[in-house]
Tab-separated table of C-alpha atoms in Angstrom:
chain	number	residue	atom	x	y	z
A	293	UNK	CA	-0.308	-0.143	0.283
A	294	UNK	CA	1.491	3.452	-1.060
A	295	UNK	CA	1.930	5.562	1.987
A	296	UNK	CA	1.650	9.444	1.452
A	297	UNK	CA	2.485	12.789	3.531
A	298	UNK	CA	0.923	15.713	2.686
A	299	UNK	CA	1.892	18.661	4.052
A	300	UNK	CA	0.477	22.053	4.001
A	301	UNK	CA	3.223	24.189	3.402
A	302	UNK	CA	4.607	26.548	-0.123
A	303	UNK	CA	8.085	25.377	0.829
A	304	UNK	CA	8.826	24.543	-3.301
A	305	UNK	CA	6.096	25.182	-4.574
A	306	UNK	CA	7.211	27.938	-7.054
A	307	UNK	CA	9.991	25.008	-8.107
A	308	UNK	CA	6.746	22.847	-8.693
A	309	UNK	CA	4.669	25.003	-10.673
A	310	UNK	CA	6.791	26.141	-13.117
A	311	UNK	CA	7.807	22.389	-13.983
A	312	UNK	CA	3.729	21.839	-13.907
A	313	UNK	CA	3.836	24.892	-16.617
A	314	UNK	CA	6.057	23.707	-18.182
A	315	UNK	CA	4.205	19.679	-18.633
A	316	UNK	CA	1.132	20.829	-20.414
A	317	UNK	CA	0.642	22.045	-23.419
A	318	UNK	CA	-1.743	25.488	-23.404
A	319	UNK	CA	-1.073	28.033	-21.136
A	320	UNK	CA	-3.109	28.394	-17.625
A	321	UNK	CA	-6.552	29.953	-17.645
A	322	UNK	CA	-6.521	33.312	-15.352
A	323	UNK	CA	-9.664	32.090	-13.582
A	324	UNK	CA	-7.822	29.392	-11.868
A	325	UNK	CA	-4.521	31.054	-11.329
A	326	UNK	CA	-6.825	34.205	-9.791
A	327	UNK	CA	-8.785	31.344	-7.184
A	328	UNK	CA	-4.785	30.210	-6.591
A	329	UNK	CA	-2.888	33.275	-6.392
A	330	UNK	CA	-6.297	36.553	-6.051
A	331	UNK	CA	-5.439	39.868	-6.190
A	332	UNK	CA	-6.045	41.724	-2.335
A	333	UNK	CA	-9.207	43.438	-3.991
A	334	UNK	CA	-10.878	40.702	-4.967
A	335	UNK	CA	-11.624	39.392	-1.650
A	336	UNK	CA	-11.064	35.674	-2.264
A	337	UNK	CA	-9.716	33.646	0.176
A	338	UNK	CA	-6.530	31.908	-0.348
A	339	UNK	CA	-6.188	28.290	-1.151
A	340	UNK	CA	-4.396	25.751	1.050
A	341	UNK	CA	-1.039	24.561	-0.595
A	342	UNK	CA	0.019	21.514	0.023
A	343	UNK	CA	3.947	19.315	-0.719
A	344	UNK	CA	2.790	15.437	-1.364
A	345	UNK	CA	5.941	13.145	-0.304
A	346	UNK	CA	6.770	9.905	-0.368
A	347	UNK	CA	9.467	8.340	1.925
A	348	UNK	CA	11.030	12.137	2.354
A	349	UNK	CA	10.808	12.319	-1.524
A	350	UNK	CA	8.762	15.487	-2.491
A	351	UNK	CA	7.180	14.028	-5.368
A	352	UNK	CA	4.379	16.755	-6.427
A	353	UNK	CA	1.735	19.082	-4.955
A	354	UNK	CA	-1.900	20.074	-4.765
A	355	UNK	CA	-3.702	22.696	-4.454
A	356	UNK	CA	-7.310	23.329	-2.754
A	357	UNK	CA	-9.442	26.227	-2.346
A	358	UNK	CA	-11.852	27.283	0.818
A	359	UNK	CA	-14.845	25.170	-0.574
A	360	UNK	CA	-12.762	21.561	-1.086
A	361	UNK	CA	-12.343	22.346	-4.823
A	362	UNK	CA	-8.924	20.998	-5.796
A	363	UNK	CA	-7.214	23.417	-8.125
A	364	UNK	CA	-4.242	21.464	-9.640
A	365	UNK	CA	-2.297	18.610	-9.041
A	366	UNK	CA	0.717	17.500	-9.957
A	367	UNK	CA	3.474	14.514	-9.357
A	368	UNK	CA	6.687	14.254	-11.486
A	369	UNK	CA	7.193	11.948	-14.252
A	370	UNK	CA	8.580	8.663	-12.437
A	371	UNK	CA	5.458	8.716	-9.871
A	372	UNK	CA	3.004	9.032	-13.022
A	373	UNK	CA	2.115	5.385	-13.204
A	374	UNK	CA	0.517	5.370	-10.021
A	375	UNK	CA	-0.991	9.106	-10.390
A	376	UNK	CA	-4.534	7.691	-9.918
A	377	UNK	CA	-3.504	5.794	-6.486
A	378	UNK	CA	-1.745	8.535	-5.102
A	379	UNK	CA	-4.949	11.295	-5.928
A	380	UNK	CA	-7.156	8.983	-4.297
A	381	UNK	CA	-5.389	9.245	-1.261
A	382	UNK	CA	-5.384	13.049	-1.319
A	383	UNK	CA	-9.096	13.268	-1.906
A	384	UNK	CA	-9.562	10.733	1.230
A	385	UNK	CA	-7.019	12.699	3.043
A	386	UNK	CA	-8.130	16.446	2.600
A	387	UNK	CA	-11.862	15.503	2.320
A	388	UNK	CA	-12.042	17.035	-1.397
A	389	UNK	CA	-15.408	17.259	-2.783
A	390	UNK	CA	-14.704	18.823	-6.581
A	391	UNK	CA	-12.466	19.726	-8.810
A	392	UNK	CA	-11.475	22.273	-11.447
A	393	UNK	CA	-9.551	20.406	-14.356
A	394	UNK	CA	-8.441	21.882	-17.780
A	395	UNK	CA	-8.968	19.286	-20.285
A	396	UNK	CA	-5.990	19.587	-21.858
A	397	UNK	CA	-4.363	18.959	-18.645
A	398	UNK	CA	-3.761	15.032	-19.155
A	399	UNK	CA	-2.669	13.491	-15.464
A	400	UNK	CA	-4.560	15.562	-13.716
A	401	UNK	CA	-7.893	15.071	-15.743
A	402	UNK	CA	-7.123	11.084	-16.089
A	403	UNK	CA	-7.169	11.185	-12.017
A	404	UNK	CA	-10.553	13.088	-12.307
A	405	UNK	CA	-12.394	11.232	-14.388
A	406	UNK	CA	-11.241	7.801	-12.633
A	407	UNK	CA	-12.704	9.359	-9.467
A	408	UNK	CA	-15.866	11.307	-10.719
A	409	UNK	CA	-19.200	10.255	-10.250
A	410	UNK	CA	-20.784	13.619	-11.667
A	411	UNK	CA	-18.410	15.835	-14.706
A	412	UNK	CA	-19.964	19.213	-15.794
A	413	UNK	CA	-19.063	21.916	-18.166
A	414	UNK	CA	-17.897	24.891	-16.439
A	415	UNK	CA	-16.220	26.900	-19.317
A	416	UNK	CA	-14.889	27.604	-23.037
A	417	UNK	CA	-10.813	27.898	-23.089
A	418	UNK	CA	-10.031	29.278	-26.288
A	419	UNK	CA	-6.033	28.793	-27.283
A	420	UNK	CA	-5.699	28.951	-30.957
A	421	UNK	CA	-6.793	31.679	-33.535
A	422	UNK	CA	-7.824	32.106	-37.287
A	423	UNK	CA	-7.273	34.747	-39.296
A	424	UNK	CA	-10.360	37.126	-39.557
A	425	UNK	CA	-10.953	40.118	-40.954
A	426	UNK	CA	-12.590	42.356	-38.318
A	427	UNK	CA	-14.383	45.708	-39.511
A	428	UNK	CA	-14.178	49.020	-37.291
A	429	UNK	CA	-17.609	49.403	-36.326
A	430	UNK	CA	-17.978	53.220	-36.008
A	431	UNK	CA	-15.702	55.765	-37.843
A	432	UNK	CA	-15.185	58.035	-34.653
A	433	UNK	CA	-14.493	55.057	-32.590
A	434	UNK	CA	-11.154	55.824	-30.904
A	435	UNK	CA	-8.844	54.112	-27.874
A	436	UNK	CA	-6.503	54.575	-25.574
A	437	UNK	CA	-5.161	53.396	-22.230
A	438	UNK	CA	-7.633	53.673	-19.507
A	439	UNK	CA	-6.662	56.520	-16.508
A	440	UNK	CA	-7.926	56.697	-12.774
A	441	UNK	CA	-10.664	59.434	-13.750
A	442	UNK	CA	-12.084	56.443	-16.297
A	443	UNK	CA	-13.204	54.424	-13.567
A	444	UNK	CA	-17.053	56.500	-12.683
A	445	UNK	CA	-18.016	56.155	-16.558
A	446	UNK	CA	-16.664	52.187	-17.259
A	447	UNK	CA	-18.488	51.413	-13.521
A	448	UNK	CA	-21.866	52.348	-15.348
A	449	UNK	CA	-21.626	48.711	-17.534
A	450	UNK	CA	-18.974	47.081	-15.456
A	451	UNK	CA	-21.385	44.445	-13.658
A	452	UNK	CA	-20.929	40.932	-14.692
A	453	UNK	CA	-17.038	41.696	-15.755
A	454	UNK	CA	-15.502	43.209	-13.270
A	455	UNK	CA	-15.587	41.365	-9.731
A	456	UNK	CA	-15.653	44.389	-7.804
A	457	UNK	CA	-14.507	48.097	-7.871
A	458	UNK	CA	-11.335	46.665	-6.607
A	459	UNK	CA	-10.781	44.893	-9.491
A	460	UNK	CA	-11.657	47.696	-12.266
A	461	UNK	CA	-9.089	49.717	-9.901
A	462	UNK	CA	-6.238	46.653	-10.332
A	463	UNK	CA	-6.439	47.002	-13.879
A	464	UNK	CA	-6.383	50.999	-13.984
A	465	UNK	CA	-3.555	51.312	-11.920
A	466	UNK	CA	-1.632	48.727	-13.847
A	467	UNK	CA	-2.757	50.254	-17.401
A	468	UNK	CA	-3.986	47.109	-18.110
A	469	UNK	CA	-6.960	48.748	-19.729
A	470	UNK	CA	-8.372	49.863	-23.094
A	471	UNK	CA	-10.792	52.374	-23.640
A	472	UNK	CA	-13.259	52.258	-26.618
A	473	UNK	CA	-15.088	55.797	-27.116
A	474	UNK	CA	-16.762	57.547	-29.317
A	475	UNK	CA	-17.014	61.674	-29.196
A	476	UNK	CA	-15.344	61.214	-25.807
A	477	UNK	CA	-18.048	58.548	-24.106
A	478	UNK	CA	-16.439	55.592	-22.884
A	479	UNK	CA	-18.776	53.243	-25.346
A	480	UNK	CA	-16.233	49.859	-23.780
A	481	UNK	CA	-13.143	48.742	-23.022
A	482	UNK	CA	-10.784	46.214	-22.898
A	483	UNK	CA	-8.307	44.174	-20.197
A	484	UNK	CA	-5.745	42.226	-20.843
A	485	UNK	CA	-3.259	40.331	-18.148
A	486	UNK	CA	-0.236	38.546	-18.106
A	487	UNK	CA	-1.335	35.173	-16.016
A	488	UNK	CA	2.264	34.370	-14.940
A	489	UNK	CA	4.656	36.159	-13.857
A	490	UNK	CA	8.038	35.965	-16.889
A	491	UNK	CA	5.967	33.399	-19.091
A	492	UNK	CA	4.987	35.518	-22.373
A	493	UNK	CA	0.724	34.508	-22.114
A	494	UNK	CA	-1.831	37.265	-21.790
A	495	UNK	CA	-5.197	36.918	-20.703
A	496	UNK	CA	-7.774	39.053	-22.853
A	497	UNK	CA	-11.416	39.849	-22.360
A	498	UNK	CA	-13.877	42.882	-23.216
A	499	UNK	CA	-17.054	44.567	-21.917
A	500	UNK	CA	-19.471	47.166	-23.735
A	501	UNK	CA	-21.982	49.595	-22.770
A	502	UNK	CA	-25.217	47.677	-23.060
A	503	UNK	CA	-26.731	50.516	-25.439
A	504	UNK	CA	-23.908	49.650	-27.873
A	505	UNK	CA	-23.693	45.473	-27.452
A	506	UNK	CA	-24.427	43.048	-30.912
A	507	UNK	CA	-23.387	45.814	-32.615
A	508	UNK	CA	-19.730	44.351	-33.048
A	509	UNK	CA	-18.054	46.835	-31.187
A	510	UNK	CA	-16.904	43.818	-28.678
A	511	UNK	CA	-15.564	41.989	-31.640
A	512	UNK	CA	-13.466	45.006	-32.571
A	513	UNK	CA	-12.128	45.521	-29.253
A	514	UNK	CA	-10.833	41.662	-28.852
A	515	UNK	CA	-9.372	42.022	-32.332
A	516	UNK	CA	-7.981	44.969	-31.217
A	517	UNK	CA	-6.140	43.141	-27.663
A	518	UNK	CA	-5.611	40.147	-29.752
A	519	UNK	CA	-3.209	42.191	-32.587
A	520	UNK	CA	-2.036	44.923	-28.778
A	521	UNK	CA	-0.159	41.221	-27.459
A	522	UNK	CA	0.868	40.131	-30.886
A	523	UNK	CA	3.008	42.906	-31.732
A	524	UNK	CA	4.456	42.507	-27.857
A	525	UNK	CA	5.266	38.709	-28.699
A	526	UNK	CA	2.941	37.732	-26.041
A	527	UNK	CA	0.357	35.318	-26.746
A	528	UNK	CA	-3.441	36.072	-26.296
A	529	UNK	CA	-5.478	33.507	-24.884
A	530	UNK	CA	-9.069	33.944	-23.248
A	531	UNK	CA	-12.481	31.977	-21.891
A	532	UNK	CA	-15.662	32.455	-21.112
A	533	UNK	CA	-18.442	30.513	-19.127
A	534	UNK	CA	-19.994	27.483	-20.978
A	535	UNK	CA	-23.518	29.053	-20.544
A	536	UNK	CA	-22.326	32.735	-22.339
A	537	UNK	CA	-22.968	32.477	-25.617
A	538	UNK	CA	-22.613	35.976	-26.609
A	539	UNK	CA	-19.138	36.245	-25.153
A	540	UNK	CA	-18.539	32.764	-27.260
A	541	UNK	CA	-19.968	34.224	-30.308
A	542	UNK	CA	-17.422	37.867	-29.808
A	543	UNK	CA	-14.296	35.447	-29.793
A	544	UNK	CA	-14.862	33.489	-32.220
A	545	UNK	CA	-15.821	36.242	-34.606
A	546	UNK	CA	-12.572	37.839	-33.768
A	547	UNK	CA	-10.384	34.258	-35.042
A	548	UNK	CA	-10.388	32.937	-31.623
A	549	UNK	CA	-11.219	28.626	-31.707
A	550	UNK	CA	-11.682	27.044	-28.843
A	551	UNK	CA	-10.260	23.102	-28.544
A	552	UNK	CA	-10.712	22.945	-25.072
A	553	UNK	CA	-13.077	23.400	-21.872
A	554	UNK	CA	-12.721	24.013	-17.916
A	555	UNK	CA	-14.215	20.879	-16.453
A	556	UNK	CA	-16.120	20.411	-12.918
A	557	UNK	CA	-15.183	17.231	-11.920
A	558	UNK	CA	-18.018	15.758	-8.333
A	559	UNK	CA	-16.241	13.238	-6.199
């Protein structure tokens, strides 16, 4: 019988997470990363981070949030042949109820499939692009980097996009937000955020004022953000909730292609 030790510590976590990111074929999802390393402005309770050991050897790690959802599970190559056995012990010892798993995270996915009782599609992950021609939806549309003075205007249509006022302020303070304007009225904004420090992957997203929706502005903003990232030698990626059909169509019209999902497993 395998005997593992699970230690609540952040020792070696950065080293193991770097190995983990190198082992998966696509970049991390920002939604998950903000559950793991949340901005202090999000009022998200930090997760617990565990080192997994066998006979004093560090073999991997896992991260579990305050709702007993496992967000990451990684083992070094020598222990992948027994990954399901180790995962079962982790589920039991930590009383884990659910998992959020990216469909391209093959080892974690394999373990979740082995023991799950219920599977739900949680989100759509876009990691590929094709060329698309996107027309400017209004001749007077202009853009610029957002300033702190834009907070009040953006607040009028931020609901459902920014978690709270604090998150909007983070993007403005860090110059990671473009404002799109017609005659000095902010009609929408686009955000870009590096997901993992020292890696070239940037999550992009947009929100449009309700009276300007379904007129091509969202697609134009996403296309602008995509090209801005590519010009800076960054890789643009994005995602949306499984039920957010409007966002999915907007991203696809801007040339993004989804081959992956975010999955929720219940054990």
